[in-house]
Amino acid sequence: MPLTRRAFLRAFSAAAVLAPAAPALAGCAGTEDVPAVPFGARLPIPPLDRGTVETSGGIPVRTFRLAPQAGTHEYVPGKAAESMGYNGALLGPTLRAARGEKVRVSIENRLAEATTVHFHGMMLPAAADGGPHAMIDPGGSAAPEWTIDQPAATLWYHPHPHGSTEKQVGLGLAGLFLLDEAQDGPGASLPHEYGVDDIPLIVQDRRLDGSGKVAFDPSGNSLGTLGNSIAANGTLGAVLPATTQRVRLRILNASAGRWFKFGFADHRRFHMVASDGGLLAAPLELDAVQLSPAERAEIVVELRPGESVMLRSFAPDLGRVSPPDAFGGGRDFDVVRLDAAASLAPSSPLPAAFGALPEPVDARTATSRSFTFSGRQINGRTMDMERIDFTAAPGAPEVWFVDNVNPYQHNVHVHGVQFRLLDINGAPPPPERAGWKDTIPLLPRERNRIAFRMPRYADAEHPYMYHCHLLTHEDQGMMGQFTVAS
Ligand code: C2O
Ligand code: CU
Ligand code: CU
C-alpha cells in the first residue's frame, strides 16, 4: 500500500506504538490522503454492563441504562472526529443478561436528533423492538422491557431511525448484547472471561478524510459508503494482548456496506462455535469466515506463547458480482493483532459437539412467501411507514424465498426472530450458515430460502421490520413491515 514517508512519520509520531519491525498499517490508502495508523494501540474492551436488578410488582427486572449522546473520538491520534456513543463518546457498553430474566432498558436521548434503540437478533414483542416507529425525540426517553426467551448468543443494539441509520451507526452508535444460558449449558467450557479470553470485537470500516474525520458517501457506490480504514472496537491498528492458550472472539460486522472474510494472516485454522443466534451443532474448523453487515460469528483460536498473529479480512467471495473486484471485493485489511504472552494460561479443550439444533419448520405446512430484492426495493415497493406488508399468526411457521436479482450484493435481516437457512439456489447452506441466523448475505442472482416461526407475541399495532442491512439501502427504503396478530 503506497504511503508517503511524510504521512508515515506524522502518523507514527502521533501514536504510542509497540512497533513490530515492519509495522502493518490500519488505514489502507486509496487515492486519498488517509492518515495511516500503525498497529500498537491496545484494543479497547467496551465496559461490561450487567445492569441492576430492580423489583417491580414482586418481579425482579434486570435494568440497563443507555444514553445516546454526541462526542468526539480520535480514530487518528491527535485528530478529533465528531462521534456518537451510548453512555460515552463512541459505541456502547456490552449489555449482558440470561435466559429467563426479565429485562428493561431505560433509554434517555441526549442527542440533538431523534433516534431509536433496536435490539438486533432479540426475540421480543414488537413494541420493545426499537424499530423506526419507536422514535425518541431529543431529551425524550423510553423503557422497553421483555423476557429473555432464546439461547445464549451474541446480539447487538443500534439505532433504527428511518433515513438516518447509516449516519448514526457510522458515527458510533452500536453495542453488543450478550445472552447467557444456565452455567452447565453446552457452551460452558468455552472461554468465557469477558475481556480476558472472551473478547468482543465490533469491526467497522470507516471512511476517514485527510483530517481524520468520518465521511459518508452514500452515492459513491451501489453499496453506499465503503470505508478506507478498519476500526476494531473503535480503534485503528489495535493490538490484543492475549494471556490464554485459547481466545474466543465474538466478531460483529457493524459496517454499513462492507463484507469481511475473517481469517488469520498465517492461514491457521480456528473453530467457529456460534453464528448470529447461538451455538452451532458442533465446533466447525475453518480458515476463514465471511460476514456481511450485521452478521456475527464467535470463533476460538489457539495461540502459541510469545507469538503475534494478525486477524485479517481477506478479499471476500462475492459470487457473481460484476465486475468481479467491484463492490468492496478484491481487498485485504488487517483488523487486530493478537500478541500472545510469553507464557499462556491453559484453556479447556473445545467440546466435540454442542448438541443438534432442532429441525427447521416443515416447509410443507408453512406459509410460503417470496421477496425479490432489486435496486432499493423489495417486491417492487419502497418502505412506507404507513404500509403493513402482511400479517401473520403468532408462532406460525413460515418459509421465505429471498431473491437478489442484482449484479451486486444485498443481505436480509428479519426482526424478532432467529431463522434457519434451508438452501441457496437449491443447494444446502455452508455449515457456518446452517445454525441460528437473523441476517444472511444475498449474493448476486442468489435465491435463499429461510424458515422460522413467527414471534409468539400478538400485537396488531406494532410492526416488525424485514430489510436489507446495507445501511444505505435500508435508509433508502429497502425495507418492509409485518404484524403478528391472532
Ligand atoms: Cu440491525 Cu432492522 O436491524
Ligand atoms: Cu434487527
Ligand atoms: Cu441492499
Tab-separated table of C-alpha atoms and ligand atoms in Angstrom:
chain	number	residue	atom	x	y	z
A	1	MET	CA	0.000	0.000	0.000
A	2	PRO	CA	1.533	3.313	-1.029
A	3	LEU	CA	2.180	5.756	1.753
A	4	THR	CA	4.310	8.846	1.664
A	5	ARG	CA	7.207	8.988	4.094
A	6	ARG	CA	5.868	12.243	5.494
A	7	ALA	CA	2.436	10.757	6.168
A	8	PHE	CA	4.040	7.734	7.763
A	9	LEU	CA	6.213	9.801	10.099
A	10	ARG	CA	3.275	12.015	11.001
A	11	ALA	CA	1.112	9.040	11.956
A	12	PHE	CA	3.967	7.206	13.599
A	13	SER	CA	4.942	10.044	15.905
A	14	ALA	CA	1.333	10.676	16.892
A	15	ALA	CA	0.774	7.244	18.383
A	16	ALA	CA	2.194	5.301	21.270
A	17	VAL	CA	3.462	2.254	19.473
A	18	LEU	CA	4.586	-1.241	20.306
A	19	ALA	CA	6.007	-1.477	16.829
A	20	PRO	CA	6.849	-4.719	15.100
A	21	ALA	CA	9.848	-4.468	12.777
A	22	ALA	CA	7.763	-3.571	9.728
A	23	PRO	CA	4.551	-2.096	11.063
A	24	ALA	CA	1.341	-3.029	9.292
A	25	LEU	CA	-0.927	-0.059	8.835
A	26	ALA	CA	-4.623	0.038	9.578
A	27	GLY	CA	-5.530	2.824	7.209
A	28	CYS	CA	-5.349	1.484	3.686
A	29	ALA	CA	-4.912	4.491	1.470
A	30	GLY	CA	-6.544	4.512	-1.918
A	31	THR	CA	-6.151	7.702	-3.865
A	32	GLU	CA	-6.967	9.943	-0.918
A	33	ASP	CA	-4.550	11.062	1.734
A	34	VAL	CA	-5.944	8.906	4.509
A	35	PRO	CA	-3.935	9.142	7.714
A	36	ALA	CA	-2.400	5.711	8.321
A	37	VAL	CA	-2.196	4.348	11.842
A	38	PRO	CA	0.425	1.731	12.740
A	39	PHE	CA	-0.632	-1.246	14.848
A	40	GLY	CA	0.116	-0.661	18.510
A	41	ALA	CA	-2.840	0.784	20.412
A	42	ARG	CA	-4.354	-1.631	22.918
A	43	LEU	CA	-7.730	-2.967	21.797
A	44	PRO	CA	-10.326	-1.229	23.979
A	45	ILE	CA	-12.889	-3.536	25.565
A	46	PRO	CA	-16.367	-1.996	25.896
A	47	PRO	CA	-17.394	-1.977	29.578
A	48	LEU	CA	-19.442	-4.990	30.622
A	49	ASP	CA	-22.828	-3.900	31.958
A	50	ARG	CA	-24.977	-6.399	33.806
A	51	GLY	CA	-27.430	-3.660	34.804
A	52	THR	CA	-29.030	-3.572	38.226
A	53	VAL	CA	-31.818	-5.817	39.426
A	54	GLU	CA	-34.846	-3.817	40.500
A	55	THR	CA	-38.065	-5.334	41.733
A	56	SER	CA	-41.282	-4.239	40.156
A	57	GLY	CA	-44.559	-5.775	41.396
A	58	GLY	CA	-42.570	-8.534	43.119
A	59	ILE	CA	-40.774	-9.475	39.884
A	60	PRO	CA	-37.018	-8.896	39.532
A	61	VAL	CA	-36.211	-6.842	36.449
A	62	ARG	CA	-32.639	-6.517	35.212
A	63	THR	CA	-32.471	-2.842	34.280
A	64	PHE	CA	-29.951	-1.220	31.948
A	65	ARG	CA	-29.444	2.469	31.202
A	66	LEU	CA	-28.451	3.741	27.773
A	67	ALA	CA	-27.956	7.405	26.931
A	68	PRO	CA	-27.178	8.058	23.257
A	69	GLN	CA	-25.027	11.186	23.089
A	70	ALA	CA	-22.667	13.124	20.865
A	71	GLY	CA	-18.935	13.376	21.487
A	72	THR	CA	-15.600	13.289	19.755
A	73	HIS	CA	-13.300	10.373	19.053
A	74	GLU	CA	-9.744	10.174	17.704
A	75	TYR	CA	-9.542	7.449	15.075
A	76	VAL	CA	-6.227	9.006	14.155
A	77	PRO	CA	-4.317	10.029	17.288
A	78	GLY	CA	-4.389	13.795	17.692
A	79	LYS	CA	-7.207	14.267	15.181
A	80	ALA	CA	-10.602	14.578	16.821
A	81	ALA	CA	-13.651	13.475	14.835
A	82	GLU	CA	-17.305	14.050	15.581
A	83	SER	CA	-18.814	10.871	17.085
A	84	MET	CA	-21.817	9.362	18.842
A	85	GLY	CA	-21.961	6.750	21.582
A	86	TYR	CA	-24.114	5.230	24.291
A	87	ASN	CA	-23.097	6.450	27.777
A	88	GLY	CA	-19.872	7.787	26.244
A	89	ALA	CA	-18.325	9.199	23.086
A	90	LEU	CA	-18.247	6.023	20.957
A	91	LEU	CA	-20.002	2.629	20.783
A	92	GLY	CA	-21.706	1.446	23.979
A	93	PRO	CA	-21.435	-0.891	26.947
A	94	THR	CA	-21.794	-4.634	26.412
A	95	LEU	CA	-25.140	-5.485	27.985
A	96	ARG	CA	-25.439	-8.985	29.403
A	97	ALA	CA	-28.460	-10.944	30.644
A	98	ALA	CA	-29.503	-14.581	30.989
A	99	ARG	CA	-32.288	-16.639	29.503
A	100	GLY	CA	-35.466	-16.389	31.580
A	101	GLU	CA	-34.670	-12.982	33.030
A	102	LYS	CA	-36.968	-10.033	32.644
A	103	VAL	CA	-35.030	-7.022	31.364
A	104	ARG	CA	-35.715	-3.323	30.925
A	105	VAL	CA	-33.595	-0.818	29.031
A	106	SER	CA	-34.101	2.772	30.185
A	107	ILE	CA	-33.132	4.993	27.298
A	108	GLU	CA	-32.554	8.717	27.582
A	109	ASN	CA	-31.845	10.500	24.313
A	110	ARG	CA	-29.147	13.132	24.838
A	111	LEU	CA	-28.545	13.628	21.126
A	112	ALA	CA	-29.699	16.753	19.308
A	113	GLU	CA	-31.708	14.500	16.961
A	114	ALA	CA	-34.249	11.719	17.274
A	115	THR	CA	-33.091	8.106	17.476
A	116	THR	CA	-34.307	4.619	18.390
A	117	VAL	CA	-32.572	1.696	20.071
A	118	HIS	CA	-33.179	-1.559	18.219
A	119	PHE	CA	-32.243	-4.934	19.718
A	120	HIS	CA	-30.911	-6.836	16.724
A	121	GLY	CA	-31.482	-10.594	16.949
A	122	MET	CA	-33.672	-10.397	20.039
A	123	MET	CA	-36.884	-12.437	20.084
A	124	LEU	CA	-39.130	-9.883	21.749
A	125	PRO	CA	-42.526	-8.196	21.435
A	126	ALA	CA	-42.722	-5.720	18.546
A	127	ALA	CA	-43.447	-2.867	20.962
A	128	ALA	CA	-40.000	-3.376	22.570
A	129	ASP	CA	-38.077	-3.950	19.328
A	130	GLY	CA	-36.958	-0.349	18.768
A	131	GLY	CA	-37.640	-0.196	15.036
A	132	PRO	CA	-38.282	3.009	13.071
A	133	HIS	CA	-41.660	3.635	14.753
A	134	ALA	CA	-40.054	3.810	18.205
A	135	MET	CA	-38.535	7.274	17.751
A	136	ILE	CA	-37.251	9.034	20.847
A	137	ASP	CA	-37.008	12.795	20.480
A	138	PRO	CA	-34.051	14.763	21.827
A	139	GLY	CA	-34.460	14.898	25.608
A	140	GLY	CA	-37.043	12.122	25.437
A	141	SER	CA	-36.932	8.679	26.954
A	142	ALA	CA	-38.245	5.151	26.565
A	143	ALA	CA	-38.086	1.983	28.648
A	144	PRO	CA	-38.793	-1.163	26.624
A	145	GLU	CA	-38.999	-4.395	28.607
A	146	TRP	CA	-39.288	-8.069	27.775
A	147	THR	CA	-38.259	-11.509	28.998
A	148	ILE	CA	-35.168	-13.154	27.501
A	149	ASP	CA	-36.511	-16.252	25.755
A	150	GLN	CA	-33.835	-17.634	23.428
A	151	PRO	CA	-30.462	-19.423	23.513
A	152	ALA	CA	-27.156	-17.872	24.549
A	153	ALA	CA	-25.908	-15.626	21.751
A	154	THR	CA	-24.001	-12.521	20.714
A	155	LEU	CA	-26.659	-9.966	19.765
A	156	TRP	CA	-26.291	-6.239	19.314
A	157	TYR	CA	-28.160	-2.962	19.594
A	158	HIS	CA	-28.109	0.035	17.285
A	159	PRO	CA	-30.282	2.964	16.127
A	160	HIS	CA	-33.008	2.438	13.507
A	161	PRO	CA	-34.395	5.905	12.641
A	162	HIS	CA	-35.792	5.680	9.135
A	163	GLY	CA	-33.435	7.523	6.785
A	164	SER	CA	-30.554	8.187	9.186
A	165	THR	CA	-29.413	4.780	10.411
A	166	GLU	CA	-26.213	4.804	8.354
A	167	LYS	CA	-25.179	8.159	9.759
A	168	GLN	CA	-25.916	7.310	13.402
A	169	VAL	CA	-24.285	3.866	13.276
A	170	GLY	CA	-21.408	5.341	11.283
A	171	LEU	CA	-20.755	7.988	13.908
A	172	GLY	CA	-20.514	5.274	16.560
A	173	LEU	CA	-23.905	4.136	17.856
A	174	ALA	CA	-23.627	0.358	18.286
A	175	GLY	CA	-23.102	-2.036	21.177
A	176	LEU	CA	-23.234	-5.744	21.971
A	177	PHE	CA	-25.955	-7.528	23.926
A	178	LEU	CA	-24.751	-10.909	25.189
A	179	LEU	CA	-27.188	-13.575	26.266
A	180	ASP	CA	-26.219	-16.432	28.580
A	181	GLU	CA	-27.727	-19.783	29.462
A	182	ALA	CA	-27.503	-21.739	32.688
A	183	GLN	CA	-23.912	-22.400	33.849
A	184	ASP	CA	-23.887	-26.057	32.787
A	185	GLY	CA	-25.139	-25.424	29.247
A	186	PRO	CA	-23.277	-26.906	26.263
A	187	GLY	CA	-21.177	-23.765	25.810
A	188	ALA	CA	-19.938	-23.695	29.419
A	189	SER	CA	-16.426	-24.935	28.614
A	190	LEU	CA	-15.783	-22.224	26.018
A	191	PRO	CA	-13.525	-19.345	27.056
A	192	HIS	CA	-15.861	-17.038	28.973
A	193	GLU	CA	-13.932	-14.448	30.952
A	194	TYR	CA	-15.059	-11.193	29.402
A	195	GLY	CA	-12.187	-9.062	28.160
A	196	VAL	CA	-9.631	-11.746	29.101
A	197	ASP	CA	-10.260	-14.797	26.911
A	198	ASP	CA	-13.760	-13.871	25.700
A	199	ILE	CA	-13.282	-10.811	23.542
A	200	PRO	CA	-15.984	-8.609	21.989
A	201	LEU	CA	-14.909	-7.407	18.554
A	202	ILE	CA	-17.006	-4.792	16.785
A	203	VAL	CA	-15.476	-4.399	13.328
A	204	GLN	CA	-16.396	-1.414	11.163
A	205	ASP	CA	-14.976	0.158	8.074
A	206	ARG	CA	-14.689	3.903	8.385
A	207	ARG	CA	-14.275	6.383	5.599
A	208	LEU	CA	-11.853	8.888	7.083
A	209	ASP	CA	-10.940	12.083	5.316
A	210	GLY	CA	-7.475	13.631	5.344
A	211	SER	CA	-8.176	15.273	8.707
A	212	GLY	CA	-9.241	12.013	10.354
A	213	LYS	CA	-12.969	12.799	10.325
A	214	VAL	CA	-15.697	10.317	9.446
A	215	ALA	CA	-17.111	10.929	5.974
A	216	PHE	CA	-20.123	9.472	4.206
A	217	ASP	CA	-20.532	8.793	0.545
A	218	PRO	CA	-23.918	7.167	0.025
A	219	SER	CA	-23.950	7.913	-3.687
A	220	GLY	CA	-20.379	6.877	-4.439
A	221	ASN	CA	-21.083	3.180	-4.909
A	222	SER	CA	-24.118	0.897	-5.060
A	223	LEU	CA	-23.285	-0.278	-1.547
A	224	GLY	CA	-23.194	3.201	-0.015
A	225	THR	CA	-20.174	4.311	1.951
A	226	LEU	CA	-17.258	1.895	1.884
A	227	GLY	CA	-14.579	2.839	4.375
A	228	ASN	CA	-10.853	3.020	3.780
A	229	SER	CA	-9.891	2.223	7.387
A	230	ILE	CA	-10.894	-0.659	9.657
A	231	ALA	CA	-11.778	0.017	13.291
A	232	ALA	CA	-11.923	-2.732	15.912
A	233	ASN	CA	-13.917	-1.548	18.916
A	234	GLY	CA	-13.462	1.941	17.503
A	235	THR	CA	-9.674	1.691	17.203
A	236	LEU	CA	-7.429	1.537	14.143
A	237	GLY	CA	-4.318	-0.580	14.452
A	238	ALA	CA	-5.485	-2.327	17.623
A	239	VAL	CA	-3.485	-4.980	19.440
A	240	LEU	CA	-4.976	-7.545	21.796
A	241	PRO	CA	-2.547	-8.817	24.437
A	242	ALA	CA	-3.566	-12.474	24.907
A	243	THR	CA	-2.844	-14.365	28.102
A	244	THR	CA	-4.561	-17.697	27.474
A	245	GLN	CA	-3.946	-20.614	25.146
A	246	ARG	CA	-7.373	-20.234	23.537
A	247	VAL	CA	-9.157	-16.967	22.835
A	248	ARG	CA	-12.798	-16.579	21.886
A	249	LEU	CA	-13.568	-13.667	19.585
A	250	ARG	CA	-17.179	-12.541	19.296
A	251	ILE	CA	-16.994	-10.810	15.934
A	252	LEU	CA	-19.698	-8.417	14.752
A	253	ASN	CA	-19.580	-6.850	11.307
A	254	ALA	CA	-21.112	-3.483	12.208
A	255	SER	CA	-20.180	-1.874	8.888
A	256	ALA	CA	-22.735	-0.149	6.710
A	257	GLY	CA	-21.948	-1.987	3.497
A	258	ARG	CA	-18.659	-3.878	3.627
A	259	TRP	CA	-18.311	-7.662	3.566
A	260	PHE	CA	-15.437	-9.171	5.545
A	261	LYS	CA	-13.827	-12.578	5.248
A	262	PHE	CA	-12.067	-13.038	8.566
A	263	GLY	CA	-9.084	-15.298	8.952
A	264	PHE	CA	-5.514	-15.126	10.177
A	265	ALA	CA	-2.549	-13.796	8.239
A	266	ASP	CA	-0.719	-17.139	8.600
A	267	HIS	CA	-3.843	-19.023	7.428
A	268	ARG	CA	-4.024	-21.003	10.660
A	269	ARG	CA	-7.278	-22.839	11.215
A	270	PHE	CA	-9.667	-21.925	14.004
A	271	HIS	CA	-13.067	-23.085	15.217
A	272	MET	CA	-16.287	-21.231	14.690
A	273	VAL	CA	-18.588	-22.024	17.624
A	274	ALA	CA	-21.617	-19.769	17.165
A	275	SER	CA	-23.492	-17.841	14.476
A	276	ASP	CA	-25.935	-14.920	14.896
A	277	GLY	CA	-28.442	-16.620	17.197
A	278	GLY	CA	-26.367	-19.117	19.162
A	279	LEU	CA	-24.099	-22.155	19.188
A	280	LEU	CA	-23.593	-24.296	16.113
A	281	ALA	CA	-24.272	-28.019	16.493
A	282	ALA	CA	-20.515	-28.560	16.902
A	283	PRO	CA	-17.315	-26.503	16.667
A	284	LEU	CA	-16.579	-26.002	12.980
A	285	GLU	CA	-12.980	-25.926	11.765
A	286	LEU	CA	-12.364	-23.175	9.206
A	287	ASP	CA	-9.609	-20.976	7.880
A	288	ALA	CA	-11.926	-18.053	7.138
A	289	VAL	CA	-15.454	-16.933	7.884
A	290	GLN	CA	-17.258	-14.367	5.787
A	291	LEU	CA	-19.687	-11.895	7.382
A	292	SER	CA	-21.996	-9.421	5.671
A	293	PRO	CA	-23.150	-6.322	7.557
A	294	ALA	CA	-24.852	-7.181	10.914
A	295	GLU	CA	-23.820	-10.865	10.932
A	296	ARG	CA	-21.855	-12.298	13.859
A	297	ALA	CA	-19.516	-15.233	14.332
A	298	GLU	CA	-17.939	-16.478	17.525
A	299	ILE	CA	-14.595	-18.117	16.883
A	300	VAL	CA	-11.995	-19.764	19.114
A	301	VAL	CA	-8.349	-19.505	18.081
A	302	GLU	CA	-5.380	-21.264	19.603
A	303	LEU	CA	-2.167	-19.340	20.296
A	304	ARG	CA	1.444	-20.292	20.936
A	305	PRO	CA	3.384	-18.489	23.681
A	306	GLY	CA	5.129	-15.329	22.549
A	307	GLU	CA	3.741	-15.235	19.008
A	308	SER	CA	1.973	-12.402	17.188
A	309	VAL	CA	-0.731	-13.141	14.662
A	310	MET	CA	-2.876	-10.757	12.664
A	311	LEU	CA	-6.637	-11.173	12.318
A	312	ARG	CA	-7.128	-10.173	8.727
A	313	SER	CA	-10.050	-9.672	6.402
A	314	PHE	CA	-9.260	-11.344	3.094
A	315	ALA	CA	-10.926	-10.319	-0.154
A	316	PRO	CA	-14.489	-11.607	0.265
A	317	ASP	CA	-16.124	-14.081	-2.061
A	318	LEU	CA	-18.933	-12.058	-3.615
A	319	GLY	CA	-20.209	-14.676	-6.049
A	320	ARG	CA	-21.278	-13.473	-9.458
A	321	VAL	CA	-20.661	-9.838	-8.659
A	322	SER	CA	-19.791	-7.849	-11.716
A	323	PRO	CA	-17.163	-6.610	-12.306
A	324	PRO	CA	-15.544	-9.217	-10.003
A	325	ASP	CA	-13.465	-6.886	-7.831
A	326	ALA	CA	-16.134	-4.200	-7.538
A	327	PHE	CA	-18.409	-3.571	-4.577
A	328	GLY	CA	-15.817	-3.977	-1.878
A	329	GLY	CA	-14.196	-7.125	-3.210
A	330	GLY	CA	-10.527	-7.546	-4.015
A	331	ARG	CA	-9.195	-6.029	-0.808
A	332	ASP	CA	-7.385	-7.363	2.267
A	333	PHE	CA	-7.439	-5.446	5.544
A	334	ASP	CA	-5.565	-6.038	8.759
A	335	VAL	CA	-8.038	-5.857	11.636
A	336	VAL	CA	-6.450	-6.597	15.005
A	337	ARG	CA	-3.127	-8.136	16.031
A	338	LEU	CA	-3.081	-10.776	18.745
A	339	ASP	CA	0.103	-10.659	20.813
A	340	ALA	CA	0.435	-13.792	22.938
A	341	ALA	CA	2.232	-13.516	26.288
A	342	ALA	CA	5.460	-15.458	26.837
A	343	SER	CA	3.513	-17.937	28.899
A	344	LEU	CA	-0.157	-18.654	28.375
A	345	ALA	CA	-2.689	-19.931	30.904
A	346	PRO	CA	-4.126	-23.288	29.816
A	347	SER	CA	-7.678	-23.319	28.386
A	348	SER	CA	-10.242	-26.124	28.385
A	349	PRO	CA	-10.293	-28.134	25.171
A	350	LEU	CA	-13.246	-27.483	22.881
A	351	PRO	CA	-16.084	-29.983	23.233
A	352	ALA	CA	-16.583	-32.303	20.246
A	353	ALA	CA	-20.207	-31.144	19.917
A	354	PHE	CA	-22.677	-28.725	21.475
A	355	GLY	CA	-25.819	-30.648	20.524
A	356	ALA	CA	-28.005	-30.936	17.468
A	357	LEU	CA	-30.183	-27.982	16.574
A	358	PRO	CA	-33.912	-28.592	16.268
A	359	GLU	CA	-35.178	-29.417	12.779
A	360	PRO	CA	-36.259	-26.282	10.879
A	361	VAL	CA	-40.023	-25.871	10.462
A	362	ASP	CA	-41.554	-28.193	7.888
A	363	ALA	CA	-41.831	-26.352	4.574
A	364	ARG	CA	-44.955	-28.343	3.642
A	365	THR	CA	-47.007	-26.908	6.497
A	366	ALA	CA	-45.513	-23.419	6.499
A	367	THR	CA	-46.854	-20.242	4.921
A	368	SER	CA	-44.635	-19.536	1.975
A	369	ARG	CA	-43.749	-16.004	0.860
A	370	SER	CA	-41.440	-14.588	-1.800
A	371	PHE	CA	-39.361	-11.451	-1.636
A	372	THR	CA	-37.436	-10.101	-4.604
A	373	PHE	CA	-34.630	-7.682	-3.795
A	374	SER	CA	-33.830	-5.269	-6.586
A	375	GLY	CA	-32.304	-1.810	-6.511
A	376	ARG	CA	-33.658	-0.278	-3.315
A	377	GLN	CA	-36.956	-2.121	-3.400
A	378	ILE	CA	-38.426	-5.357	-2.094
A	379	ASN	CA	-41.128	-6.807	-4.358
A	380	GLY	CA	-41.170	-3.531	-6.256
A	381	ARG	CA	-42.004	-1.480	-3.188
A	382	THR	CA	-40.123	1.091	-1.188
A	383	MET	CA	-40.588	1.277	2.586
A	384	ASP	CA	-43.671	3.201	3.632
A	385	MET	CA	-44.023	3.728	7.365
A	386	GLU	CA	-47.824	3.601	6.954
A	387	ARG	CA	-47.959	0.338	4.966
A	388	ILE	CA	-48.049	-3.079	6.625
A	389	ASP	CA	-46.995	-5.604	4.003
A	390	PHE	CA	-48.626	-8.624	5.643
A	391	THR	CA	-49.913	-10.046	8.909
A	392	ALA	CA	-49.067	-13.483	10.296
A	393	ALA	CA	-50.299	-15.542	13.223
A	394	PRO	CA	-48.239	-15.742	16.441
A	395	GLY	CA	-45.809	-18.654	16.308
A	396	ALA	CA	-46.858	-19.569	12.755
A	397	PRO	CA	-44.333	-21.496	10.622
A	398	GLU	CA	-43.005	-19.526	7.650
A	399	VAL	CA	-40.755	-20.288	4.692
A	400	TRP	CA	-39.461	-17.319	2.714
A	401	PHE	CA	-37.819	-17.270	-0.695
A	402	VAL	CA	-35.495	-14.284	-0.829
A	403	ASP	CA	-34.093	-13.454	-4.243
A	404	ASN	CA	-31.418	-10.964	-5.199
A	405	VAL	CA	-31.753	-10.164	-8.891
A	406	ASN	CA	-28.981	-7.538	-8.972
A	407	PRO	CA	-25.338	-7.982	-10.098
A	408	TYR	CA	-24.215	-6.670	-6.674
A	409	GLN	CA	-24.860	-7.820	-3.147
A	410	HIS	CA	-27.705	-7.233	-0.662
A	411	ASN	CA	-28.464	-9.034	2.547
A	412	VAL	CA	-31.609	-9.710	4.529
A	413	HIS	CA	-32.453	-9.379	8.203
A	414	VAL	CA	-35.765	-10.196	9.897
A	415	HIS	CA	-36.702	-8.611	13.218
A	416	GLY	CA	-37.961	-10.525	16.239
A	417	VAL	CA	-36.899	-13.997	15.099
A	418	GLN	CA	-33.983	-16.348	14.581
A	419	PHE	CA	-34.291	-18.338	11.392
A	420	ARG	CA	-32.580	-21.188	9.576
A	421	LEU	CA	-31.195	-21.048	6.072
A	422	LEU	CA	-32.639	-24.015	4.160
A	423	ASP	CA	-30.845	-23.628	0.865
A	424	ILE	CA	-29.046	-21.298	-1.553
A	425	ASN	CA	-30.066	-21.755	-5.198
A	426	GLY	CA	-31.403	-25.136	-4.095
A	427	ALA	CA	-28.140	-26.349	-2.516
A	428	PRO	CA	-27.609	-26.820	1.224
A	429	PRO	CA	-26.033	-23.826	3.019
A	430	PRO	CA	-22.363	-23.879	4.059
A	431	PRO	CA	-22.033	-25.172	7.655
A	432	GLU	CA	-21.213	-21.709	9.038
A	433	ARG	CA	-24.687	-20.574	7.972
A	434	ALA	CA	-26.566	-23.753	8.954
A	435	GLY	CA	-27.262	-22.638	12.540
A	436	TRP	CA	-29.410	-19.861	14.003
A	437	LYS	CA	-29.329	-16.735	11.852
A	438	ASP	CA	-31.078	-13.379	11.818
A	439	THR	CA	-29.152	-11.953	8.859
A	440	ILE	CA	-27.846	-13.673	5.722
A	441	PRO	CA	-25.961	-12.428	2.675
A	442	LEU	CA	-27.792	-12.277	-0.649
A	443	LEU	CA	-25.080	-12.534	-3.248
A	444	PRO	CA	-25.819	-11.567	-6.850
A	445	ARG	CA	-28.526	-13.673	-8.507
A	446	GLU	CA	-28.886	-15.904	-5.485
A	447	ARG	CA	-32.155	-17.310	-4.199
A	448	ASN	CA	-32.038	-18.102	-0.498
A	449	ARG	CA	-34.769	-19.965	1.359
A	450	ILE	CA	-35.215	-19.383	5.103
A	451	ALA	CA	-37.527	-20.983	7.671
A	452	PHE	CA	-38.684	-19.859	11.087
A	453	ARG	CA	-41.595	-19.426	13.442
A	454	MET	CA	-43.180	-16.010	13.758
A	455	PRO	CA	-42.741	-14.296	17.146
A	456	ARG	CA	-45.188	-15.623	19.739
A	457	TYR	CA	-46.280	-12.106	20.763
A	458	ALA	CA	-49.526	-10.859	19.202
A	459	ASP	CA	-49.798	-7.110	18.628
A	460	ALA	CA	-51.901	-5.763	15.769
A	461	GLU	CA	-50.442	-2.291	16.150
A	462	HIS	CA	-46.644	-2.520	16.326
A	463	PRO	CA	-44.892	-3.979	13.277
A	464	TYR	CA	-41.637	-5.891	12.875
A	465	MET	CA	-39.245	-4.993	10.040
A	466	TYR	CA	-37.504	-7.075	7.402
A	467	HIS	CA	-34.898	-5.353	5.307
A	468	CYS	CA	-31.565	-5.186	3.588
A	469	HIS	CA	-28.954	-4.460	6.294
A	470	LEU	CA	-26.737	-2.476	3.933
A	471	LEU	CA	-27.494	0.718	5.778
A	472	THR	CA	-27.637	2.949	2.724
A	473	HIS	CA	-30.150	0.596	1.111
A	474	GLU	CA	-32.160	0.431	4.326
A	475	ASP	CA	-32.170	4.227	4.653
A	476	GLN	CA	-33.284	4.494	1.025
A	477	GLY	CA	-36.288	2.302	1.752
A	478	MET	CA	-35.255	-1.315	1.118
A	479	MET	CA	-37.476	-2.447	3.974
A	480	GLY	CA	-40.928	-3.838	4.634
A	481	GLN	CA	-43.001	-4.487	7.742
A	482	PHE	CA	-45.319	-7.127	9.117
A	483	THR	CA	-47.501	-7.511	12.145
A	484	VAL	CA	-48.188	-10.609	14.197
A	485	ALA	CA	-51.798	-10.896	15.280
A	486	SER	CA	-54.197	-13.705	16.120
B	1	C2O	CU1	-29.853	-4.498	12.805
B	1	C2O	CU2	-33.539	-3.680	11.431
B	1	C2O	O1	-31.697	-4.030	12.165
B	2	CU	CU	-32.772	-6.099	13.759
B	3	CU	CU	-29.340	-3.998	-0.289
